[in-house]
XYZ file of C-alpha atoms in Angstrom:
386
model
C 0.000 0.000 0.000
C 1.346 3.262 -1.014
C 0.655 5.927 1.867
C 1.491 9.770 2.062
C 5.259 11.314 2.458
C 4.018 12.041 6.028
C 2.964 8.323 6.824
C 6.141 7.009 5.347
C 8.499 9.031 7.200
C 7.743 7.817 10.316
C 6.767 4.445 9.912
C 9.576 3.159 7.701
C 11.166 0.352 10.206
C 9.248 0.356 12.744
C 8.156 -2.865 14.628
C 10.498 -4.722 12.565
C 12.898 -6.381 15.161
C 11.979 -9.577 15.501
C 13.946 -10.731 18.544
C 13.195 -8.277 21.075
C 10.558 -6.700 19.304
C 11.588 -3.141 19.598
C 9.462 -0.416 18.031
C 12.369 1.592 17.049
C 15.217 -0.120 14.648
C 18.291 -0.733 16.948
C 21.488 0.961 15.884
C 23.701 -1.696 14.433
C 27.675 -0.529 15.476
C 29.103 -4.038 14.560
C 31.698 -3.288 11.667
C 31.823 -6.816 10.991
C 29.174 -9.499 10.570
C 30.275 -13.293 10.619
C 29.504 -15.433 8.211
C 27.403 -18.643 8.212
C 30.224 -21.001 6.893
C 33.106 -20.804 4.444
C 31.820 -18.444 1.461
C 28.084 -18.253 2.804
C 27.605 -14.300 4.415
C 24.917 -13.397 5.490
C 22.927 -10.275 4.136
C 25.810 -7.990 5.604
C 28.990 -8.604 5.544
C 31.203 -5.224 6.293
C 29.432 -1.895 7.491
C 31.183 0.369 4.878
C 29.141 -1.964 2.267
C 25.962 -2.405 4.231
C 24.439 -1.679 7.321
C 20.822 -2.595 8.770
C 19.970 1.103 9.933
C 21.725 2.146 6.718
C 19.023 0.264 4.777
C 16.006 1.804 6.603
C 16.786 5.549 6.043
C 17.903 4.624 2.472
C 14.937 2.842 1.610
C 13.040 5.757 3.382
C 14.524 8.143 1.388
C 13.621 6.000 -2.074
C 10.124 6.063 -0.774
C 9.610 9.656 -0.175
C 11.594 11.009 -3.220
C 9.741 8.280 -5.410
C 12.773 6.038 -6.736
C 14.414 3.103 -7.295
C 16.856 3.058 -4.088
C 19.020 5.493 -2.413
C 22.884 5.566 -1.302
C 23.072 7.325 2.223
C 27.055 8.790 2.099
C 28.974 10.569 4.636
C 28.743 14.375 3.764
C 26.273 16.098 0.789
C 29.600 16.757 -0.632
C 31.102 12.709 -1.194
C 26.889 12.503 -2.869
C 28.250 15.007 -5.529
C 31.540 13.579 -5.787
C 30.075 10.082 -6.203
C 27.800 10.937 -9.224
C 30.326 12.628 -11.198
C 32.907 9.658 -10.331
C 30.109 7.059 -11.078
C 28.945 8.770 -14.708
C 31.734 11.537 -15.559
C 35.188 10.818 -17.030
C 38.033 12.984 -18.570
C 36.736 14.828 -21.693
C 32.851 14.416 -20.122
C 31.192 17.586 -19.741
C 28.759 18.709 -16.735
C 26.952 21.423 -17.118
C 26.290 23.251 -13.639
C 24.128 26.142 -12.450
C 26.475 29.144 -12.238
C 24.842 30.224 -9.018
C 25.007 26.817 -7.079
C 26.413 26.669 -3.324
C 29.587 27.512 -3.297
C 31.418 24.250 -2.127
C 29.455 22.520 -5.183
C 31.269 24.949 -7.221
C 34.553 24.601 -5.208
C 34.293 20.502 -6.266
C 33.417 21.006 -10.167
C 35.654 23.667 -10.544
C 38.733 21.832 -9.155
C 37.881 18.275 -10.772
C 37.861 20.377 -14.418
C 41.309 22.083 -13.560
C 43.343 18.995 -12.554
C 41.491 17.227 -15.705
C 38.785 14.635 -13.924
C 35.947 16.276 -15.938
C 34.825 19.697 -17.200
C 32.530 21.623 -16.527
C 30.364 24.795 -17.851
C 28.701 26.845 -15.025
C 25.621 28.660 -17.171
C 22.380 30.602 -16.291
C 20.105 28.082 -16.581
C 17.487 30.880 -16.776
C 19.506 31.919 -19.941
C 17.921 29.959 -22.899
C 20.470 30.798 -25.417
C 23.340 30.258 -22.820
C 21.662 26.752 -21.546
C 21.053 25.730 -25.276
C 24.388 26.258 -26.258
C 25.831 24.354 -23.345
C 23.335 21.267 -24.492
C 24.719 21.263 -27.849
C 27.916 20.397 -26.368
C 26.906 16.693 -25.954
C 27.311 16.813 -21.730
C 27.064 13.741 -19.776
C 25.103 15.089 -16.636
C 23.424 18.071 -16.061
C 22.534 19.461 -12.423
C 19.827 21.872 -11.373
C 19.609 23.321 -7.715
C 16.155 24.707 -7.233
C 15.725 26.907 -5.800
C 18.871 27.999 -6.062
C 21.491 28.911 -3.245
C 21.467 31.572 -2.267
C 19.844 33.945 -4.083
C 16.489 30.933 -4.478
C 16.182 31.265 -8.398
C 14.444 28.835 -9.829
C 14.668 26.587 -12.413
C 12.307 24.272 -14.599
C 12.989 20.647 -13.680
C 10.566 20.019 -16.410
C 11.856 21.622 -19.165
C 15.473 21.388 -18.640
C 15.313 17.857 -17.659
C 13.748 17.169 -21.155
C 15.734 19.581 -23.013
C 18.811 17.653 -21.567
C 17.627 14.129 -22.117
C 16.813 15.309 -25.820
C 20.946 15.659 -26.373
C 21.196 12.180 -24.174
C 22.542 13.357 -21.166
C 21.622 12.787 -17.456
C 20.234 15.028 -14.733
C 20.802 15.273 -11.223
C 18.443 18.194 -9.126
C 19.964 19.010 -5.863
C 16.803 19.170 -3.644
C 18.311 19.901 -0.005
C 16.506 23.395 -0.109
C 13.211 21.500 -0.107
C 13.495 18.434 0.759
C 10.739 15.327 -0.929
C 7.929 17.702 1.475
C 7.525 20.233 -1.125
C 9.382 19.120 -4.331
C 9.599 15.792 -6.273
C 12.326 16.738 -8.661
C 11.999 12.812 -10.241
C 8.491 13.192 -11.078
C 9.247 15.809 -12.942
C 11.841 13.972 -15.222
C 14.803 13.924 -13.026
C 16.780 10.600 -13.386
C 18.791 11.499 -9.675
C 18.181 13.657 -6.414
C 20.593 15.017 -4.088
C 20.652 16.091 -0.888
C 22.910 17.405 1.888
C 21.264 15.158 4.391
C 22.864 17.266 7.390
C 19.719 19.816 6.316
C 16.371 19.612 6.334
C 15.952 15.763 6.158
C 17.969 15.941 9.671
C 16.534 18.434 10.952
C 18.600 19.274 14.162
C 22.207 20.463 12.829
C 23.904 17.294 14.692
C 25.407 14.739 11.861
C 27.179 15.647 8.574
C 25.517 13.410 5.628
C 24.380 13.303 2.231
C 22.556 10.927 -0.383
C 22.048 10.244 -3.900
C 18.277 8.740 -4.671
C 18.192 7.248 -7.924
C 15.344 6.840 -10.196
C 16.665 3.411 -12.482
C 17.489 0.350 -10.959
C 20.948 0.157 -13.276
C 22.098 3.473 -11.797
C 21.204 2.790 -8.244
C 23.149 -0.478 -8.131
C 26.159 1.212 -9.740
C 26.323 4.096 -7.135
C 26.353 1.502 -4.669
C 29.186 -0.340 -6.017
C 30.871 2.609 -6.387
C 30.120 4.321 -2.776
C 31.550 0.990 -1.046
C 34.332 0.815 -3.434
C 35.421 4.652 -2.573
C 34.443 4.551 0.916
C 31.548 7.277 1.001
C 28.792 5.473 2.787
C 27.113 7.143 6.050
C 27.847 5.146 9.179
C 25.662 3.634 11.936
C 24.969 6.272 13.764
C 24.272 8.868 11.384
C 21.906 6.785 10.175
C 20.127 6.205 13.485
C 20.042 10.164 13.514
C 19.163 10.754 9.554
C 16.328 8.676 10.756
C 14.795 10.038 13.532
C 15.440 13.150 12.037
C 13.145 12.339 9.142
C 10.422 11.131 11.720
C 9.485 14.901 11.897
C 10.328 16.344 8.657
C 7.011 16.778 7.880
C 5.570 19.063 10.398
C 9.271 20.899 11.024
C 9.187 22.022 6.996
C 5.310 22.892 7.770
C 6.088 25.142 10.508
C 9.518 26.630 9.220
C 7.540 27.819 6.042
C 4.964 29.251 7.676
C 7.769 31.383 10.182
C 9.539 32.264 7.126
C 6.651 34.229 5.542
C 6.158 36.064 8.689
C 9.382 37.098 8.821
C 9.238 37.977 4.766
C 6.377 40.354 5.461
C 8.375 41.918 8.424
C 11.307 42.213 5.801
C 9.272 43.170 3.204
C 8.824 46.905 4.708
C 12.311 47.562 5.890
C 14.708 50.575 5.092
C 17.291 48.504 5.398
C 16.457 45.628 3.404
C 17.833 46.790 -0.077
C 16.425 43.433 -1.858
C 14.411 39.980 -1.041
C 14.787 37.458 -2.208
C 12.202 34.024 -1.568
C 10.327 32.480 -4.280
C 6.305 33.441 -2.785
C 7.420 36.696 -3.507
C 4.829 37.574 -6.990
C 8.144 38.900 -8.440
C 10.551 36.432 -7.352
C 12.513 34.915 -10.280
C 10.860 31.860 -11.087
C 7.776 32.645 -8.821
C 5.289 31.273 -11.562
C 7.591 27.757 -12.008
C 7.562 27.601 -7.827
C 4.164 27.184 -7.900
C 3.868 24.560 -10.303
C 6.759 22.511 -9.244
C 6.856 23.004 -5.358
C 3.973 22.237 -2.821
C 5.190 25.457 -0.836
C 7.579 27.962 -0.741
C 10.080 26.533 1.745
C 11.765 28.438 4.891
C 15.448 29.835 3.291
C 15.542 33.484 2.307
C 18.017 35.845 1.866
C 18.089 39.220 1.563
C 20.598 42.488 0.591
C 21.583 44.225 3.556
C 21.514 48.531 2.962
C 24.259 49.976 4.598
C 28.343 49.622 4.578
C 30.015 47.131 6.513
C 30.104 48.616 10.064
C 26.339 49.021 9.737
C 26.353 45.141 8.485
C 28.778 44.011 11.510
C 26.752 45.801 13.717
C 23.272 44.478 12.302
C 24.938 40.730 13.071
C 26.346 40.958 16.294
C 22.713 42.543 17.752
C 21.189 39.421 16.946
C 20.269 37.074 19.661
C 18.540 34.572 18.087
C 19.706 34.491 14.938
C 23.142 32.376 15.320
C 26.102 33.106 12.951
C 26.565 29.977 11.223
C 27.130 27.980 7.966
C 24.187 24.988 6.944
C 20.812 25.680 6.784
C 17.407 23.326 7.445
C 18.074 22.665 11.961
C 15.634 23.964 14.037
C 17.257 27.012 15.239
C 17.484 29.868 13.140
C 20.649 30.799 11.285
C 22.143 33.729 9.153
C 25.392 33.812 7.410
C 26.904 36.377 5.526
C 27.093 34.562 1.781
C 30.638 35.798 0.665
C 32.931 35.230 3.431
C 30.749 31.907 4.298
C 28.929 29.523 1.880
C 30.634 30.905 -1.110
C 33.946 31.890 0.008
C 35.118 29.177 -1.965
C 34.088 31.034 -5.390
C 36.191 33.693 -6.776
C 35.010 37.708 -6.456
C 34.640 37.268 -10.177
C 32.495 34.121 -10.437
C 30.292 35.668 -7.235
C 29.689 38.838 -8.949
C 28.929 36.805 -12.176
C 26.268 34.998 -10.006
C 24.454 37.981 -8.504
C 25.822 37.566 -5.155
C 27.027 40.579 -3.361
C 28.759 41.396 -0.707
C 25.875 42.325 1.387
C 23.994 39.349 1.074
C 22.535 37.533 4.017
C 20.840 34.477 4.106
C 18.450 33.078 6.939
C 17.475 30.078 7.463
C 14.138 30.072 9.250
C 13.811 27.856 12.038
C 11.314 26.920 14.457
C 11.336 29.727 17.250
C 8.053 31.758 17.844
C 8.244 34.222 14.839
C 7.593 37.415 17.112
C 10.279 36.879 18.784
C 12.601 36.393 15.711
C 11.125 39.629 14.076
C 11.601 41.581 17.195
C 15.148 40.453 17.339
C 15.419 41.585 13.868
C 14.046 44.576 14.718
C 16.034 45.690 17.387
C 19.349 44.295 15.281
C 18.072 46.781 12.276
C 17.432 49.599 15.397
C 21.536 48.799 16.520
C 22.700 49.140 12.799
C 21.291 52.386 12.582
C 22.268 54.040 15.542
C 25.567 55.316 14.496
């Protein structure tokens, strides 16, 4: 029986223990598993290949992004580096968002200059620029919507088939969203990817990542290839991916609905010189957001007015707002985009981007929204004051 995204997120491997008939799926910390005589394992055999609480959050995640199987893998990072290991080789061409996170851009950009692949960062907005990065025959094609940090957004749709139509592959990095509000393989994708450490955690206390894939072929070749590299999540991460995804639901519910409070606070501010978040009517890519997402999600970001002692100011007033790189826990966060997330991307390739050097980008957690708007406020009140 198929049930709801809700339904499946908590009841993936429960009751299943048949010998001491726990409700919750033990964590498995055995590296090793014997095996039942000479050349006869058992299911598992070594953790880094499989592990039992491995195989619940990975067949959760298959479930609620609607594919084949996943691969759970130790960072969002090693889930990047393990499709374009598993499908790119020297001379193969991915074509990349120019505007993606900036450690996404750090990886492609270093694997094309020592030679593993290349890679062509384009507007994927651009038609002219996208088309003539197509006719180029690439191998894979990746699309982060909505897009970090400035939440563009991009048709999975129609890029997805425009790709497929010059016989590459496409990957959509959905870690802004999460399988809650966007089903990237629905809408033609053949992978997802997600920094797992966000959203789908939920609580800003493991570092992992995953690769859901929509074919049977490709999932069991990512899985060769993430035991054979050593990239799979361990025991314990798993235990915490998993009870982490337990509450995705409501958390992404609530965090959306915080995050438009605090847009309509934002919305009439002096200070705030632009806004960006995609329920905004004239939000790049508004339109597509409401055809392709089931909400608007909780990240925003928005152009601070004001020179950097204002700006330094503005951050060290906040209280509840912590300083801090990720995105998707239940505290709120802020970080300043070019000396953070994208400090690994050149001035140039920033400015190329539309990311400026008084960008700010919040990730809305799940504190009473008064109280993060009157933090805000009085933060805007400290920045002003001299």
């Amino acid at each position: 029986m198929a049930y709801k995204p809700s339904t499946t997120a908590i009841h993936n491997g429960l009751n299943d223990d048949a010998q001491f008939g726990c409700v919750v799926p033990p964590i498995y910390l055995s590296s090793t598993y014997n095996f039942t005589d000479f050349n006869e394992p058992r299911e598992h055999d070594y953790s880094r290949r499989g592990n039992p609480g491995r195989d619940i959050v990975q067949k959760t995640l298959a479930q609620l992004e609607g594919g084949h199987s996943a691969v759970m893998t130790n960072s969002g990072m090693s889930a990047l580096h393990l499709l374009c290991t598993v499908f790119l080789q020297p001379g193969d061409l991915l074509v990349a968002p120019h505007d993606c996170y900036g450690g996404s851009y750090r990886l492609f950009n270093s694997q094309h200059q020592r030679g593993a692949y290349q890679v062509q960062f384009v507007d994927q907005n651009n038609e002219a620029e996208l088309q003539a990065a197509l006719e180029k025959k690439p191998k894979l094609v990746l699309i982060e919507t909505p897009s970090n940090p400035l939440l563009r957004i991009y048709d999975i749709e129609k890029i997805a088939q425009q790709a497929h139509d010059t016989g590459a592959l496409v990957a959509v990095d959905n870690t802004f969203l999460s399988p809650i509000l966007q089903q990237p393989l629905a809408l033609g994708a053949d992978f997802v990817i997600h920094s797992c450490t966000k959203y789908l955690n939920g609580h800003s206390d493991i570092i992992a990542g995953a690769i859901i894939a929509k074919d049977e072929k490709w999932a069991e070749e990512l899985a060769w290839w993430a035991n054979n590299i050593g990239v799979t999540g361990g025991a314990f991460d798993s235990y915490l991916l998993l009870r982490g995804i337990r509450t995705l639901s409501p958390r992404i519910k609530q965090q959306q609905s915080n995050a438009q409070e605090l847009v309509n606070y934002l919305k009439a501010q002096s200070q705030v010189k632009k806004l960006y978040y995609p329920g905004l009517l004239d939000h790049t890519g508004h339109d597509i957001a409401v055809k392709q997402q089931k909400g608007f999600g909780a990240m925003l970001s928005f152009e601070f007015s004001g020179d950097e002692s204002q700006l330094r100011r503005f951050l060290r007033a906040l209280t509840l707002f912590t300083l801090a790189e990720s995105l998707g826990g239940v505290e709120t966060l802020i970080s300043h985009t070019a000396t953070m997330t994208h400090a690994g991307m050149s001035a140039e390739a920033r400015a190329e981007a539309g990311i400026t050097d008084s960008l700010l980008r919040i990730s809305v957690g799940l504190e009473d929204p008064s109280d993060l708007i009157a933090d805000l406020e009085n933060a805007f009140k400290v920045a002003a004051q001299y």
